[in-house]
Amino acid sequence: MESYILDWFNLLLRFLHVITGIAWIGASFYFIWLDNSLQTPPEWKQKKGIYGDLWAIHGGGFYEVAKYRNAPEQLPVTLHWFKWEAYATWITGFILLSLIYYLGADTYLIDPEKADLKQWQAIAIGIAVLAAGWFIYDLACRSPLAEHGLLFGLIMLLIIALTAWGLSQLFTDRAVYIHIGALIGTAMAANVYFTIIPAQRELVRAMEAGDVPDPMWGIRAKLRSTHNNYATLPVIFIMTSNHYPMTYSHPYGWLVLVALVAIGAWARHFFNLRHKGITRPMILVSALAALAIVAWLIIPPRVISQGNVSFNQVQSIIQQRCSTCHSRKPTDKQFTTPPAGVTLDTSKEIQRWAPRILQRAVQTKDMPFMNRTGITEQERGKLGAWVQAGARTQ
Ligand code: HEC
């Protein structure tokens, strides 16, 4: 019952996290596109202090957008700020992280084969990494390094690599990915909270007081918002990667993560340039080529043949190692309904799932979940041999 209720919280939070994340990243994409697509307005608009405008059509109507060089003559009664999307994404994400990885640390966070941490130790490490990550990034943004975009990006990538490697010595494979995703997401939300929104407040304050706003705020906010922009694709990749064990459960999963973060940021560069009217297809082509190379490098090794494996042998392995969870009536104390809807009760079902059994139990080896049922390498080999010989049930 307890795990049933937790599942509902999990579903609700994940739903809210995805919705708020879409609203945040969607607004971010929209405004970046807007900024990069502005054109020189007609003279009468320029006289009003408008330095760029554009027209759009959407949902059956025309929109006219104008961006002011400084500020309008008068503050409008209603001014939209776009900040709760970011905060709500972070808050729901952090609760979800706590619910799955911290409350369920024994299942999802701690890998006793890597480090036999106590629950509180593992949680403390996780949270410390998020805090330290923000601290280091924030410090770097305030240093002269921030003026050199490419070098800054490379150094951040190096820090991500070191953190991912360090975490991979301590946590489960999935937890490594999620913590790097949370690290980047935390920096993004903190950028909004600590720099971008205060900069906007300063703009409004200066306007109301009839002052010239301090340009330093604008420069800082621009830097952070550029970083956030390049982080969007990598962070979305990391958040969805939990469904793809071929990435996180590879022996060099941490390096795969670094490569995919770099490729994601590089791909984002293409869109940033394109909005400005510069189309460099080679960026996208090289990003795809790099992705293909990564995919090729991490192809799972071929399964060593185990001779003839009968279906009876397979069925008994599955019953012993998988059916505690993957059954209509699971006996596992945590998974009270068949995970991912996969039931392996009948020979038909086992046959139907054969390709996924090969993938998860033989190649990426992340099933049985945390190897809670203690499958042996030899048994994995047998499952693999059976699938590759045609997955016959007679
Ligand atoms: C302790 C519980 C547990 C055991 C034992 C277990 N699994 Fe899973 N399985 C899960 C969970 C949780 C998920 C859903 C999360 C995911 O996909 O990673 C899952 C998902 C799956 C999926 C569906 C996702 C996909 O890739 O299509 C397959 C197939 C699978 N397991 C195969 C197996 C096989 C084969 C075994 C036995 C060798 C096994 N599992 C043992 C918990 C378990």
mmCIF file with all atom_site columns, C-alpha atoms in Angstrom, residues 169-285:
data_model
loop_
_atom_site.group_PDB
_atom_site.id
_atom_site.type_symbol
_atom_site.label_atom_id
_atom_site.label_alt_id
_atom_site.label_comp_id
_atom_site.label_asym_id
_atom_site.label_entity_id
_atom_site.label_seq_id
_atom_site.pdbx_PDB_ins_code
_atom_site.Cartn_x
_atom_site.Cartn_y
_atom_site.Cartn_z
_atom_site.occupancy
_atom_site.B_iso_or_equiv
_atom_site.pdbx_formal_charge
_atom_site.auth_seq_id
_atom_site.auth_comp_id
_atom_site.auth_asym_id
_atom_site.auth_atom_id
_atom_site.pdbx_PDB_model_num
ATOM 1   C CA . GLN A 1 169 ? 32.448 5.769  -8.114  1.00 0.00 ? 169 GLN A CA 1
ATOM 2   C CA . LEU A 1 170 ? 29.739 6.169  -5.469  1.00 0.00 ? 170 LEU A CA 1
ATOM 3   C CA . PHE A 1 171 ? 26.193 6.080  -6.834  1.00 0.00 ? 171 PHE A CA 1
ATOM 4   C CA . THR A 1 172 ? 24.071 3.836  -9.037  1.00 0.00 ? 172 THR A CA 1
ATOM 5   C CA . ASP A 1 173 ? 24.413 4.570  -12.743 1.00 0.00 ? 173 ASP A CA 1
ATOM 6   C CA . ARG A 1 174 ? 21.044 6.264  -12.984 1.00 0.00 ? 174 ARG A CA 1
ATOM 7   C CA . ALA A 1 175 ? 21.693 8.430  -9.942  1.00 0.00 ? 175 ALA A CA 1
ATOM 8   C CA . VAL A 1 176 ? 24.888 9.729  -11.577 1.00 0.00 ? 176 VAL A CA 1
ATOM 9   C CA . TYR A 1 177 ? 22.944 10.986 -14.589 1.00 0.00 ? 177 TYR A CA 1
ATOM 10  C CA . ILE A 1 178 ? 20.108 12.431 -12.546 1.00 0.00 ? 178 ILE A CA 1
ATOM 11  C CA . HIS A 1 179 ? 22.501 14.307 -10.284 1.00 0.00 ? 179 HIS A CA 1
ATOM 12  C CA . ILE A 1 180 ? 24.343 15.885 -13.185 1.00 0.00 ? 180 ILE A CA 1
ATOM 13  C CA . GLY A 1 181 ? 20.956 16.840 -14.661 1.00 0.00 ? 181 GLY A CA 1
ATOM 14  C CA . ALA A 1 182 ? 19.872 18.274 -11.316 1.00 0.00 ? 182 ALA A CA 1
ATOM 15  C CA . LEU A 1 183 ? 23.182 20.115 -11.027 1.00 0.00 ? 183 LEU A CA 1
ATOM 16  C CA . ILE A 1 184 ? 22.716 21.852 -14.372 1.00 0.00 ? 184 ILE A CA 1
ATOM 17  C CA . GLY A 1 185 ? 19.009 22.470 -13.677 1.00 0.00 ? 185 GLY A CA 1
ATOM 18  C CA . THR A 1 186 ? 19.813 23.960 -10.278 1.00 0.00 ? 186 THR A CA 1
ATOM 19  C CA . ALA A 1 187 ? 22.323 26.368 -11.806 1.00 0.00 ? 187 ALA A CA 1
ATOM 20  C CA . MET A 1 188 ? 19.761 27.362 -14.429 1.00 0.00 ? 188 MET A CA 1
ATOM 21  C CA . ALA A 1 189 ? 16.998 28.054 -11.894 1.00 0.00 ? 189 ALA A CA 1
ATOM 22  C CA . ALA A 1 190 ? 19.442 29.842 -9.576  1.00 0.00 ? 190 ALA A CA 1
ATOM 23  C CA . ASN A 1 191 ? 20.513 32.026 -12.508 1.00 0.00 ? 191 ASN A CA 1
ATOM 24  C CA . VAL A 1 192 ? 16.905 33.121 -12.869 1.00 0.00 ? 192 VAL A CA 1
ATOM 25  C CA . TYR A 1 193 ? 16.437 33.684 -9.149  1.00 0.00 ? 193 TYR A CA 1
ATOM 26  C CA . PHE A 1 194 ? 19.724 35.338 -8.215  1.00 0.00 ? 194 PHE A CA 1
ATOM 27  C CA . THR A 1 195 ? 20.649 37.257 -11.339 1.00 0.00 ? 195 THR A CA 1
ATOM 28  C CA . ILE A 1 196 ? 18.077 37.513 -14.098 1.00 0.00 ? 196 ILE A CA 1
ATOM 29  C CA . ILE A 1 197 ? 15.060 38.517 -12.001 1.00 0.00 ? 197 ILE A CA 1
ATOM 30  C CA . PRO A 1 198 ? 17.056 40.968 -9.796  1.00 0.00 ? 198 PRO A CA 1
ATOM 31  C CA . ALA A 1 199 ? 18.403 42.556 -12.996 1.00 0.00 ? 199 ALA A CA 1
ATOM 32  C CA . GLN A 1 200 ? 14.849 43.046 -14.208 1.00 0.00 ? 200 GLN A CA 1
ATOM 33  C CA . ARG A 1 201 ? 13.816 44.469 -10.838 1.00 0.00 ? 201 ARG A CA 1
ATOM 34  C CA . GLU A 1 202 ? 16.660 46.959 -11.135 1.00 0.00 ? 202 GLU A CA 1
ATOM 35  C CA . LEU A 1 203 ? 15.373 47.980 -14.574 1.00 0.00 ? 203 LEU A CA 1
ATOM 36  C CA . VAL A 1 204 ? 11.894 48.611 -13.213 1.00 0.00 ? 204 VAL A CA 1
ATOM 37  C CA . ARG A 1 205 ? 13.207 50.360 -10.099 1.00 0.00 ? 205 ARG A CA 1
ATOM 38  C CA . ALA A 1 206 ? 15.430 52.676 -12.115 1.00 0.00 ? 206 ALA A CA 1
ATOM 39  C CA . MET A 1 207 ? 12.574 53.496 -14.422 1.00 0.00 ? 207 MET A CA 1
ATOM 40  C CA . GLU A 1 208 ? 10.196 54.311 -11.626 1.00 0.00 ? 208 GLU A CA 1
ATOM 41  C CA . ALA A 1 209 ? 12.832 56.465 -9.907  1.00 0.00 ? 209 ALA A CA 1
ATOM 42  C CA . GLY A 1 210 ? 13.734 58.191 -13.154 1.00 0.00 ? 210 GLY A CA 1
ATOM 43  C CA . ASP A 1 211 ? 17.331 56.816 -12.886 1.00 0.00 ? 211 ASP A CA 1
ATOM 44  C CA . VAL A 1 212 ? 19.487 55.224 -15.500 1.00 0.00 ? 212 VAL A CA 1
ATOM 45  C CA . PRO A 1 213 ? 19.661 51.517 -14.645 1.00 0.00 ? 213 PRO A CA 1
ATOM 46  C CA . ASP A 1 214 ? 23.107 50.217 -13.707 1.00 0.00 ? 214 ASP A CA 1
ATOM 47  C CA . PRO A 1 215 ? 24.338 48.492 -16.926 1.00 0.00 ? 215 PRO A CA 1
ATOM 48  C CA . MET A 1 216 ? 26.238 45.910 -14.858 1.00 0.00 ? 216 MET A CA 1
ATOM 49  C CA . TRP A 1 217 ? 22.984 44.137 -14.054 1.00 0.00 ? 217 TRP A CA 1
ATOM 50  C CA . GLY A 1 218 ? 22.028 43.839 -17.687 1.00 0.00 ? 218 GLY A CA 1
ATOM 51  C CA . ILE A 1 219 ? 25.442 42.442 -18.634 1.00 0.00 ? 219 ILE A CA 1
ATOM 52  C CA . ARG A 1 220 ? 25.305 39.838 -15.847 1.00 0.00 ? 220 ARG A CA 1
ATOM 53  C CA . ALA A 1 221 ? 21.768 38.778 -16.723 1.00 0.00 ? 221 ALA A CA 1
ATOM 54  C CA . LYS A 1 222 ? 22.692 38.393 -20.396 1.00 0.00 ? 222 LYS A CA 1
ATOM 55  C CA . LEU A 1 223 ? 25.613 36.114 -19.487 1.00 0.00 ? 223 LEU A CA 1
ATOM 56  C CA . ARG A 1 224 ? 23.466 33.859 -17.312 1.00 0.00 ? 224 ARG A CA 1
ATOM 57  C CA . SER A 1 225 ? 20.682 33.708 -19.804 1.00 0.00 ? 225 SER A CA 1
ATOM 58  C CA . THR A 1 226 ? 23.133 32.729 -22.556 1.00 0.00 ? 226 THR A CA 1
ATOM 59  C CA . HIS A 1 227 ? 24.425 29.905 -20.337 1.00 0.00 ? 227 HIS A CA 1
ATOM 60  C CA . ASN A 1 228 ? 20.874 28.763 -19.631 1.00 0.00 ? 228 ASN A CA 1
ATOM 61  C CA . ASN A 1 229 ? 20.185 28.707 -23.320 1.00 0.00 ? 229 ASN A CA 1
ATOM 62  C CA . TYR A 1 230 ? 23.110 26.390 -24.074 1.00 0.00 ? 230 TYR A CA 1
ATOM 63  C CA . ALA A 1 231 ? 22.157 24.171 -21.136 1.00 0.00 ? 231 ALA A CA 1
ATOM 64  C CA . THR A 1 232 ? 18.592 23.510 -22.340 1.00 0.00 ? 232 THR A CA 1
ATOM 65  C CA . LEU A 1 233 ? 19.241 20.641 -24.757 1.00 0.00 ? 233 LEU A CA 1
ATOM 66  C CA . PRO A 1 234 ? 21.770 18.836 -22.530 1.00 0.00 ? 234 PRO A CA 1
ATOM 67  C CA . VAL A 1 235 ? 19.514 19.028 -19.489 1.00 0.00 ? 235 VAL A CA 1
ATOM 68  C CA . ILE A 1 236 ? 16.489 17.714 -21.376 1.00 0.00 ? 236 ILE A CA 1
ATOM 69  C CA . PHE A 1 237 ? 18.602 14.892 -22.745 1.00 0.00 ? 237 PHE A CA 1
ATOM 70  C CA . ILE A 1 238 ? 19.765 13.924 -19.261 1.00 0.00 ? 238 ILE A CA 1
ATOM 71  C CA . MET A 1 239 ? 16.247 13.987 -17.867 1.00 0.00 ? 239 MET A CA 1
ATOM 72  C CA . THR A 1 240 ? 14.968 11.649 -20.572 1.00 0.00 ? 240 THR A CA 1
ATOM 73  C CA . SER A 1 241 ? 18.027 9.382  -20.551 1.00 0.00 ? 241 SER A CA 1
ATOM 74  C CA . ASN A 1 242 ? 16.626 7.434  -17.601 1.00 0.00 ? 242 ASN A CA 1
ATOM 75  C CA . HIS A 1 243 ? 14.691 5.391  -20.138 1.00 0.00 ? 243 HIS A CA 1
ATOM 76  C CA . TYR A 1 244 ? 17.836 4.438  -22.041 1.00 0.00 ? 244 TYR A CA 1
ATOM 77  C CA . PRO A 1 245 ? 20.113 2.146  -20.055 1.00 0.00 ? 245 PRO A CA 1
ATOM 78  C CA . MET A 1 246 ? 22.459 1.762  -23.040 1.00 0.00 ? 246 MET A CA 1
ATOM 79  C CA . THR A 1 247 ? 23.721 5.238  -22.056 1.00 0.00 ? 247 THR A CA 1
ATOM 80  C CA . TYR A 1 248 ? 23.874 5.322  -18.273 1.00 0.00 ? 248 TYR A CA 1
ATOM 81  C CA . SER A 1 249 ? 24.712 1.694  -17.607 1.00 0.00 ? 249 SER A CA 1
ATOM 82  C CA . HIS A 1 250 ? 27.676 1.568  -19.992 1.00 0.00 ? 250 HIS A CA 1
ATOM 83  C CA . PRO A 1 251 ? 30.956 1.014  -18.087 1.00 0.00 ? 251 PRO A CA 1
ATOM 84  C CA . TYR A 1 252 ? 31.968 4.507  -19.266 1.00 0.00 ? 252 TYR A CA 1
ATOM 85  C CA . GLY A 1 253 ? 28.497 5.946  -18.699 1.00 0.00 ? 253 GLY A CA 1
ATOM 86  C CA . TRP A 1 254 ? 29.925 9.102  -17.161 1.00 0.00 ? 254 TRP A CA 1
ATOM 87  C CA . LEU A 1 255 ? 31.944 9.784  -20.306 1.00 0.00 ? 255 LEU A CA 1
ATOM 88  C CA . VAL A 1 256 ? 28.937 9.103  -22.512 1.00 0.00 ? 256 VAL A CA 1
ATOM 89  C CA . LEU A 1 257 ? 27.102 11.710 -20.452 1.00 0.00 ? 257 LEU A CA 1
ATOM 90  C CA . VAL A 1 258 ? 29.849 14.277 -21.014 1.00 0.00 ? 258 VAL A CA 1
ATOM 91  C CA . ALA A 1 259 ? 29.854 13.608 -24.761 1.00 0.00 ? 259 ALA A CA 1
ATOM 92  C CA . LEU A 1 260 ? 26.078 13.985 -24.978 1.00 0.00 ? 260 LEU A CA 1
ATOM 93  C CA . VAL A 1 261 ? 26.123 17.230 -22.965 1.00 0.00 ? 261 VAL A CA 1
ATOM 94  C CA . ALA A 1 262 ? 28.736 18.652 -25.343 1.00 0.00 ? 262 ALA A CA 1
ATOM 95  C CA . ILE A 1 263 ? 26.815 17.504 -28.417 1.00 0.00 ? 263 ILE A CA 1
ATOM 96  C CA . GLY A 1 264 ? 23.576 19.000 -27.038 1.00 0.00 ? 264 GLY A CA 1
ATOM 97  C CA . ALA A 1 265 ? 25.162 22.403 -26.446 1.00 0.00 ? 265 ALA A CA 1
ATOM 98  C CA . TRP A 1 266 ? 26.773 22.318 -29.885 1.00 0.00 ? 266 TRP A CA 1
ATOM 99  C CA . ALA A 1 267 ? 23.415 21.533 -31.513 1.00 0.00 ? 267 ALA A CA 1
ATOM 100 C CA . ARG A 1 268 ? 21.839 24.443 -29.649 1.00 0.00 ? 268 ARG A CA 1
ATOM 101 C CA . HIS A 1 269 ? 24.488 26.687 -31.229 1.00 0.00 ? 269 HIS A CA 1
ATOM 102 C CA . PHE A 1 270 ? 23.054 25.869 -34.651 1.00 0.00 ? 270 PHE A CA 1
ATOM 103 C CA . PHE A 1 271 ? 19.608 27.141 -33.658 1.00 0.00 ? 271 PHE A CA 1
ATOM 104 C CA . ASN A 1 272 ? 21.009 30.258 -32.013 1.00 0.00 ? 272 ASN A CA 1
ATOM 105 C CA . LEU A 1 273 ? 22.848 31.184 -35.199 1.00 0.00 ? 273 LEU A CA 1
ATOM 106 C CA . ARG A 1 274 ? 19.921 30.280 -37.381 1.00 0.00 ? 274 ARG A CA 1
ATOM 107 C CA . HIS A 1 275 ? 17.573 32.631 -35.562 1.00 0.00 ? 275 HIS A CA 1
ATOM 108 C CA . LYS A 1 276 ? 20.011 35.373 -36.493 1.00 0.00 ? 276 LYS A CA 1
ATOM 109 C CA . GLY A 1 277 ? 19.816 34.392 -40.129 1.00 0.00 ? 277 GLY A CA 1
ATOM 110 C CA . ILE A 1 278 ? 23.121 32.489 -40.141 1.00 0.00 ? 278 ILE A CA 1
ATOM 111 C CA . THR A 1 279 ? 22.522 28.923 -41.248 1.00 0.00 ? 279 THR A CA 1
ATOM 112 C CA . ARG A 1 280 ? 25.437 26.552 -40.652 1.00 0.00 ? 280 ARG A CA 1
ATOM 113 C CA . PRO A 1 281 ? 24.106 23.087 -41.415 1.00 0.00 ? 281 PRO A CA 1
ATOM 114 C CA . MET A 1 282 ? 27.563 21.651 -40.723 1.00 0.00 ? 282 MET A CA 1
ATOM 115 C CA . ILE A 1 283 ? 27.000 22.254 -37.023 1.00 0.00 ? 283 ILE A CA 1
ATOM 116 C CA . LEU A 1 284 ? 23.953 20.046 -37.000 1.00 0.00 ? 284 LEU A CA 1
ATOM 117 C CA . VAL A 1 285 ? 25.582 17.500 -39.323 1.00 0.00 ? 285 VAL A CA 1
#
